[in-house]
């Protein structure tokens, strides 16, 4: 066969040479940076586009892996994510029920396999900023569209879903809040760097844009989960970038602003105050309200965790247990759900204390890695902190949009931070906390 290929002018050696030249070409190398950027641009809009671009990126990066990839895999940032995938695979063997649902339940963890690849690539690439700028620019377009459909609902081209689709052009308010909050706090840090560079016009522009993102959350489309992480991220922001005295002043101004928002946004007050009403209706009439359903899911989860506290019921058991609990019930209580709306409970049901140790170990490892100064480290920090807090009321590490934001945000930022970039290479560098105290 090799002789026949040689006679036709083709050989395996020639193919190998062409392949090496092609994968080492400038367009191929550029694709490794363009694909993550395009994922960031597509993230607020399309799940299909995100998956397709990731597949293309895998095709582009695999030929570029070398021996140093093993070092990236051994890094705690990567190992902690791989451990989560590993326990999901092992959990298949002690779960009950048919094999296919158990194997399919590994799916939500598969995205974590991209984190070591992103970490490896952006240790070598200087274009991590492309990803962050692409995400912010795409979210800015979505922000403008959100305000438009809030005023003119008939101008919506797609069908959103969830508890309230007012001002939500695509997907749901929870995803939109998650994206807008990241942009707001990322832009806030960029603003500080610009003020120190005396770029006042650009800084004020970003201040206005950050305020527009937060205003959209408060007045247009509010998911109550965002209240938790917005408060914590505000405190973290003041502590990170200001001296103690300045941070106190900043927090006072934020408190005044929050009070003004609370006083002027009847929508925000109604959404928050409705939690008490939902709980009362659940307690007195067993009505399946949003708050009531969460309490029911959590109480059921605790009972299942008690039955298998060490290694859980196995991969895929959460959906099976909830389906069995819903059998024979009526109305909303008969809904078949796949998770308890809490990431910790989700993992504890399936993998017990072992899974929880791995989960908290991963979060802590990633948070500790971003304790350095600079905007890139701050972006990594807010991605981790937001995911941890929002996962207390949802299963956001395993959800599509929030899960991919975590993987991309941590992977790209960690790779960039590990390059030990100088401040001049950082995107709109935010000053260190120590510098602001001088």
mmCIF file of N, CA, C and O in Angstrom, residues 292-333:
data_model
loop_
_atom_site.group_PDB
_atom_site.id
_atom_site.type_symbol
_atom_site.label_atom_id
_atom_site.label_comp_id
_atom_site.label_asym_id
_atom_site.label_seq_id
_atom_site.Cartn_x
_atom_site.Cartn_y
_atom_site.Cartn_z
ATOM 1 N N UNK A 292 -40.625 27.938 48.281
ATOM 2 C CA UNK A 292 -41.113 26.708 48.892
ATOM 3 C C UNK A 292 -40.537 25.468 48.235
ATOM 4 O O UNK A 292 -40.171 24.498 48.914
ATOM 5 N N UNK A 293 -40.466 25.484 46.914
ATOM 6 C CA UNK A 293 -39.906 24.335 46.211
ATOM 7 C C UNK A 293 -38.443 24.118 46.577
ATOM 8 O O UNK A 293 -38.003 22.983 46.776
ATOM 9 N N UNK A 294 -37.682 25.225 46.674
ATOM 10 C CA UNK A 294 -36.285 25.079 47.065
ATOM 11 C C UNK A 294 -36.165 24.444 48.447
ATOM 12 O O UNK A 294 -35.337 23.553 48.672
ATOM 13 N N UNK A 295 -36.977 24.894 49.388
ATOM 14 C CA UNK A 295 -36.920 24.315 50.730
ATOM 15 C C UNK A 295 -37.261 22.829 50.703
ATOM 16 O O UNK A 295 -36.648 22.026 51.416
ATOM 17 N N UNK A 296 -38.234 22.465 49.869
ATOM 18 C CA UNK A 296 -38.601 21.063 49.761
ATOM 19 C C UNK A 296 -37.478 20.248 49.126
ATOM 20 O O UNK A 296 -37.156 19.151 49.580
ATOM 21 N N UNK A 297 -36.881 20.811 48.071
ATOM 22 C CA UNK A 297 -35.774 20.115 47.420
ATOM 23 C C UNK A 297 -34.617 19.908 48.396
ATOM 24 O O UNK A 297 -33.991 18.843 48.432
ATOM 25 N N UNK A 298 -34.317 20.951 49.180
ATOM 26 C CA UNK A 298 -33.190 20.877 50.105
ATOM 27 C C UNK A 298 -33.449 19.882 51.231
ATOM 28 O O UNK A 298 -32.547 19.129 51.615
ATOM 29 N N UNK A 299 -34.665 19.901 51.774
ATOM 30 C CA UNK A 299 -34.971 18.963 52.868
ATOM 31 C C UNK A 299 -34.924 17.517 52.369
ATOM 32 O O UNK A 299 -34.423 16.620 53.063
ATOM 33 N N UNK A 300 -35.431 17.283 51.159
ATOM 34 C CA UNK A 300 -35.357 15.935 50.585
ATOM 35 C C UNK A 300 -33.905 15.531 50.349
ATOM 36 O O UNK A 300 -33.512 14.389 50.599
ATOM 37 N N UNK A 301 -33.096 16.476 49.885
ATOM 38 C CA UNK A 301 -31.686 16.189 49.608
ATOM 39 C C UNK A 301 -30.953 15.790 50.879
ATOM 40 O O UNK A 301 -30.135 14.863 50.878
ATOM 41 N N UNK A 302 -31.235 16.491 51.981
ATOM 42 C CA UNK A 302 -30.566 16.181 53.244
ATOM 43 C C UNK A 302 -30.868 14.756 53.679
ATOM 44 O O UNK A 302 -29.991 14.032 54.182
ATOM 45 N N UNK A 303 -32.113 14.325 53.494
ATOM 46 C CA UNK A 303 -32.475 12.958 53.869
ATOM 47 C C UNK A 303 -31.714 11.936 53.025
ATOM 48 O O UNK A 303 -31.232 10.922 53.546
ATOM 49 N N UNK A 304 -31.574 12.189 51.739
ATOM 50 C CA UNK A 304 -30.845 11.255 50.873
ATOM 51 C C UNK A 304 -29.351 11.252 51.203
ATOM 52 O O UNK A 304 -28.695 10.210 51.119
ATOM 53 N N UNK A 305 -28.821 12.408 51.585
ATOM 54 C CA UNK A 305 -27.407 12.481 51.951
ATOM 55 C C UNK A 305 -27.146 11.668 53.222
ATOM 56 O O UNK A 305 -26.118 11.001 53.352
ATOM 57 N N UNK A 306 -28.074 11.705 54.148
ATOM 58 C CA UNK A 306 -27.929 10.931 55.382
ATOM 59 C C UNK A 306 -27.872 9.421 55.105
ATOM 60 O O UNK A 306 -27.228 8.674 55.841
ATOM 61 N N UNK A 307 -28.503 9.008 54.038
ATOM 62 C CA UNK A 307 -28.507 7.585 53.711
ATOM 63 C C UNK A 307 -27.154 7.101 53.181
ATOM 64 O O UNK A 307 -26.825 5.920 53.303
ATOM 65 N N UNK A 308 -26.395 8.010 52.558
ATOM 66 C CA UNK A 308 -25.083 7.625 51.994
ATOM 67 C C UNK A 308 -24.134 8.802 52.145
ATOM 68 O O UNK A 308 -23.817 9.494 51.169
ATOM 69 N N UNK A 309 -23.676 9.073 53.367
ATOM 70 C CA UNK A 309 -22.919 10.305 53.619
ATOM 71 C C UNK A 309 -21.488 10.306 53.110
ATOM 72 O O UNK A 309 -20.920 11.377 52.892
ATOM 73 N N UNK A 310 -20.880 9.158 52.910
ATOM 74 C CA UNK A 310 -19.462 9.121 52.572
ATOM 75 C C UNK A 310 -19.202 9.241 51.076
ATOM 76 O O UNK A 310 -18.459 10.129 50.637
ATOM 77 N N UNK A 311 -19.791 8.358 50.281
ATOM 78 C CA UNK A 311 -19.547 8.394 48.833
ATOM 79 C C UNK A 311 -20.833 8.607 48.036
ATOM 80 O O UNK A 311 -20.829 8.538 46.810
ATOM 81 N N UNK A 312 -21.942 8.892 48.698
ATOM 82 C CA UNK A 312 -23.163 9.238 48.002
ATOM 83 C C UNK A 312 -23.839 8.064 47.315
ATOM 84 O O UNK A 312 -23.464 6.905 47.480
ATOM 85 N N UNK A 313 -24.845 8.398 46.514
ATOM 86 C CA UNK A 313 -25.624 7.389 45.814
ATOM 87 C C UNK A 313 -25.088 7.090 44.417
ATOM 88 O O UNK A 313 -25.628 6.228 43.721
ATOM 89 N N UNK A 314 -24.064 7.807 43.984
ATOM 90 C CA UNK A 314 -23.476 7.552 42.680
ATOM 91 C C UNK A 314 -23.924 8.533 41.611
ATOM 92 O O UNK A 314 -24.931 9.244 41.754
ATOM 93 N N UNK A 315 -23.176 8.567 40.544
ATOM 94 C CA UNK A 315 -23.436 9.489 39.437
ATOM 95 C C UNK A 315 -24.793 9.216 38.795
ATOM 96 O O UNK A 315 -25.107 8.083 38.447
ATOM 97 N N UNK A 316 -25.575 10.277 38.622
ATOM 98 C CA UNK A 316 -26.902 10.157 38.022
ATOM 99 C C UNK A 316 -28.008 9.895 39.015
ATOM 100 O O UNK A 316 -29.182 9.861 38.633
ATOM 101 N N UNK A 317 -27.672 9.732 40.296
ATOM 102 C CA UNK A 317 -28.690 9.381 41.289
ATOM 103 C C UNK A 317 -29.604 10.545 41.641
ATOM 104 O O UNK A 317 -30.740 10.335 42.052
ATOM 105 N N UNK A 318 -29.138 11.780 41.487
ATOM 106 C CA UNK A 318 -29.953 12.938 41.865
ATOM 107 C C UNK A 318 -31.248 12.974 41.071
ATOM 108 O O UNK A 318 -32.341 13.093 41.643
ATOM 109 N N UNK A 319 -31.143 12.870 39.779
ATOM 110 C CA UNK A 319 -32.345 12.904 38.933
ATOM 111 C C UNK A 319 -33.251 11.714 39.232
ATOM 112 O O UNK A 319 -34.478 11.858 39.320
ATOM 113 N N UNK A 320 -32.661 10.541 39.430
ATOM 114 C CA UNK A 320 -33.462 9.348 39.717
ATOM 115 C C UNK A 320 -34.230 9.504 41.034
ATOM 116 O O UNK A 320 -35.422 9.200 41.108
ATOM 117 N N UNK A 321 -33.578 10.008 42.063
ATOM 118 C CA UNK A 321 -34.222 10.163 43.364
ATOM 119 C C UNK A 321 -35.341 11.199 43.319
ATOM 120 O O UNK A 321 -36.406 11.005 43.910
ATOM 121 N N UNK A 322 -35.102 12.301 42.627
ATOM 122 C CA UNK A 322 -36.141 13.327 42.526
ATOM 123 C C UNK A 322 -37.324 12.833 41.687
ATOM 124 O O UNK A 322 -38.475 13.160 41.981
ATOM 125 N N UNK A 323 -37.055 12.076 40.644
ATOM 126 C CA UNK A 323 -38.144 11.518 39.843
ATOM 127 C C UNK A 323 -38.980 10.546 40.663
ATOM 128 O O UNK A 323 -40.214 10.535 40.566
ATOM 129 N N UNK A 324 -38.336 9.739 41.465
ATOM 130 C CA UNK A 324 -39.067 8.808 42.313
ATOM 131 C C UNK A 324 -39.897 9.560 43.354
ATOM 132 O O UNK A 324 -41.026 9.161 43.665
ATOM 133 N N UNK A 325 -39.358 10.659 43.885
ATOM 134 C CA UNK A 325 -40.090 11.443 44.877
ATOM 135 C C UNK A 325 -41.292 12.156 44.267
ATOM 136 O O UNK A 325 -42.288 12.412 44.953
ATOM 137 N N UNK A 326 -41.208 12.488 42.955
ATOM 138 C CA UNK A 326 -42.308 13.199 42.294
ATOM 139 C C UNK A 326 -43.412 12.265 41.820
ATOM 140 O O UNK A 326 -44.519 12.714 41.503
ATOM 141 N N UNK A 327 -43.126 10.963 41.769
ATOM 142 C CA UNK A 327 -44.114 10.003 41.267
ATOM 143 C C UNK A 327 -45.364 10.002 42.142
ATOM 144 O O UNK A 327 -45.294 9.957 43.372
ATOM 145 N N UNK A 328 -46.519 10.108 41.486
ATOM 146 C CA UNK A 328 -47.794 10.059 42.190
ATOM 147 C C UNK A 328 -48.266 11.383 42.738
ATOM 148 O O UNK A 328 -49.373 11.464 43.277
ATOM 149 N N UNK A 329 -47.481 12.439 42.590
ATOM 150 C CA UNK A 329 -47.873 13.755 43.096
ATOM 151 C C UNK A 329 -48.517 14.573 41.973
ATOM 152 O O UNK A 329 -48.442 14.213 40.802
ATOM 153 N N UNK A 330 -49.159 15.669 42.359
ATOM 154 C CA UNK A 330 -49.874 16.493 41.392
ATOM 155 C C UNK A 330 -49.263 17.884 41.334
ATOM 156 O O UNK A 330 -48.569 18.324 42.254
ATOM 157 N N UNK A 331 -49.571 18.598 40.227
ATOM 158 C CA UNK A 331 -49.145 19.978 40.075
ATOM 159 C C UNK A 331 -47.639 20.124 39.998
ATOM 160 O O UNK A 331 -46.918 19.267 39.488
ATOM 161 N N UNK A 332 -47.161 21.248 40.565
ATOM 162 C CA UNK A 332 -45.731 21.544 40.487
ATOM 163 C C UNK A 332 -44.894 20.542 41.264
ATOM 164 O O UNK A 332 -43.724 20.313 40.937
ATOM 165 N N UNK A 333 -45.491 19.907 42.298
ATOM 166 C CA UNK A 333 -44.730 18.930 43.067
ATOM 167 C C UNK A 333 -44.443 17.669 42.248
ATOM 168 O O UNK A 333 -43.587 16.870 42.623
#
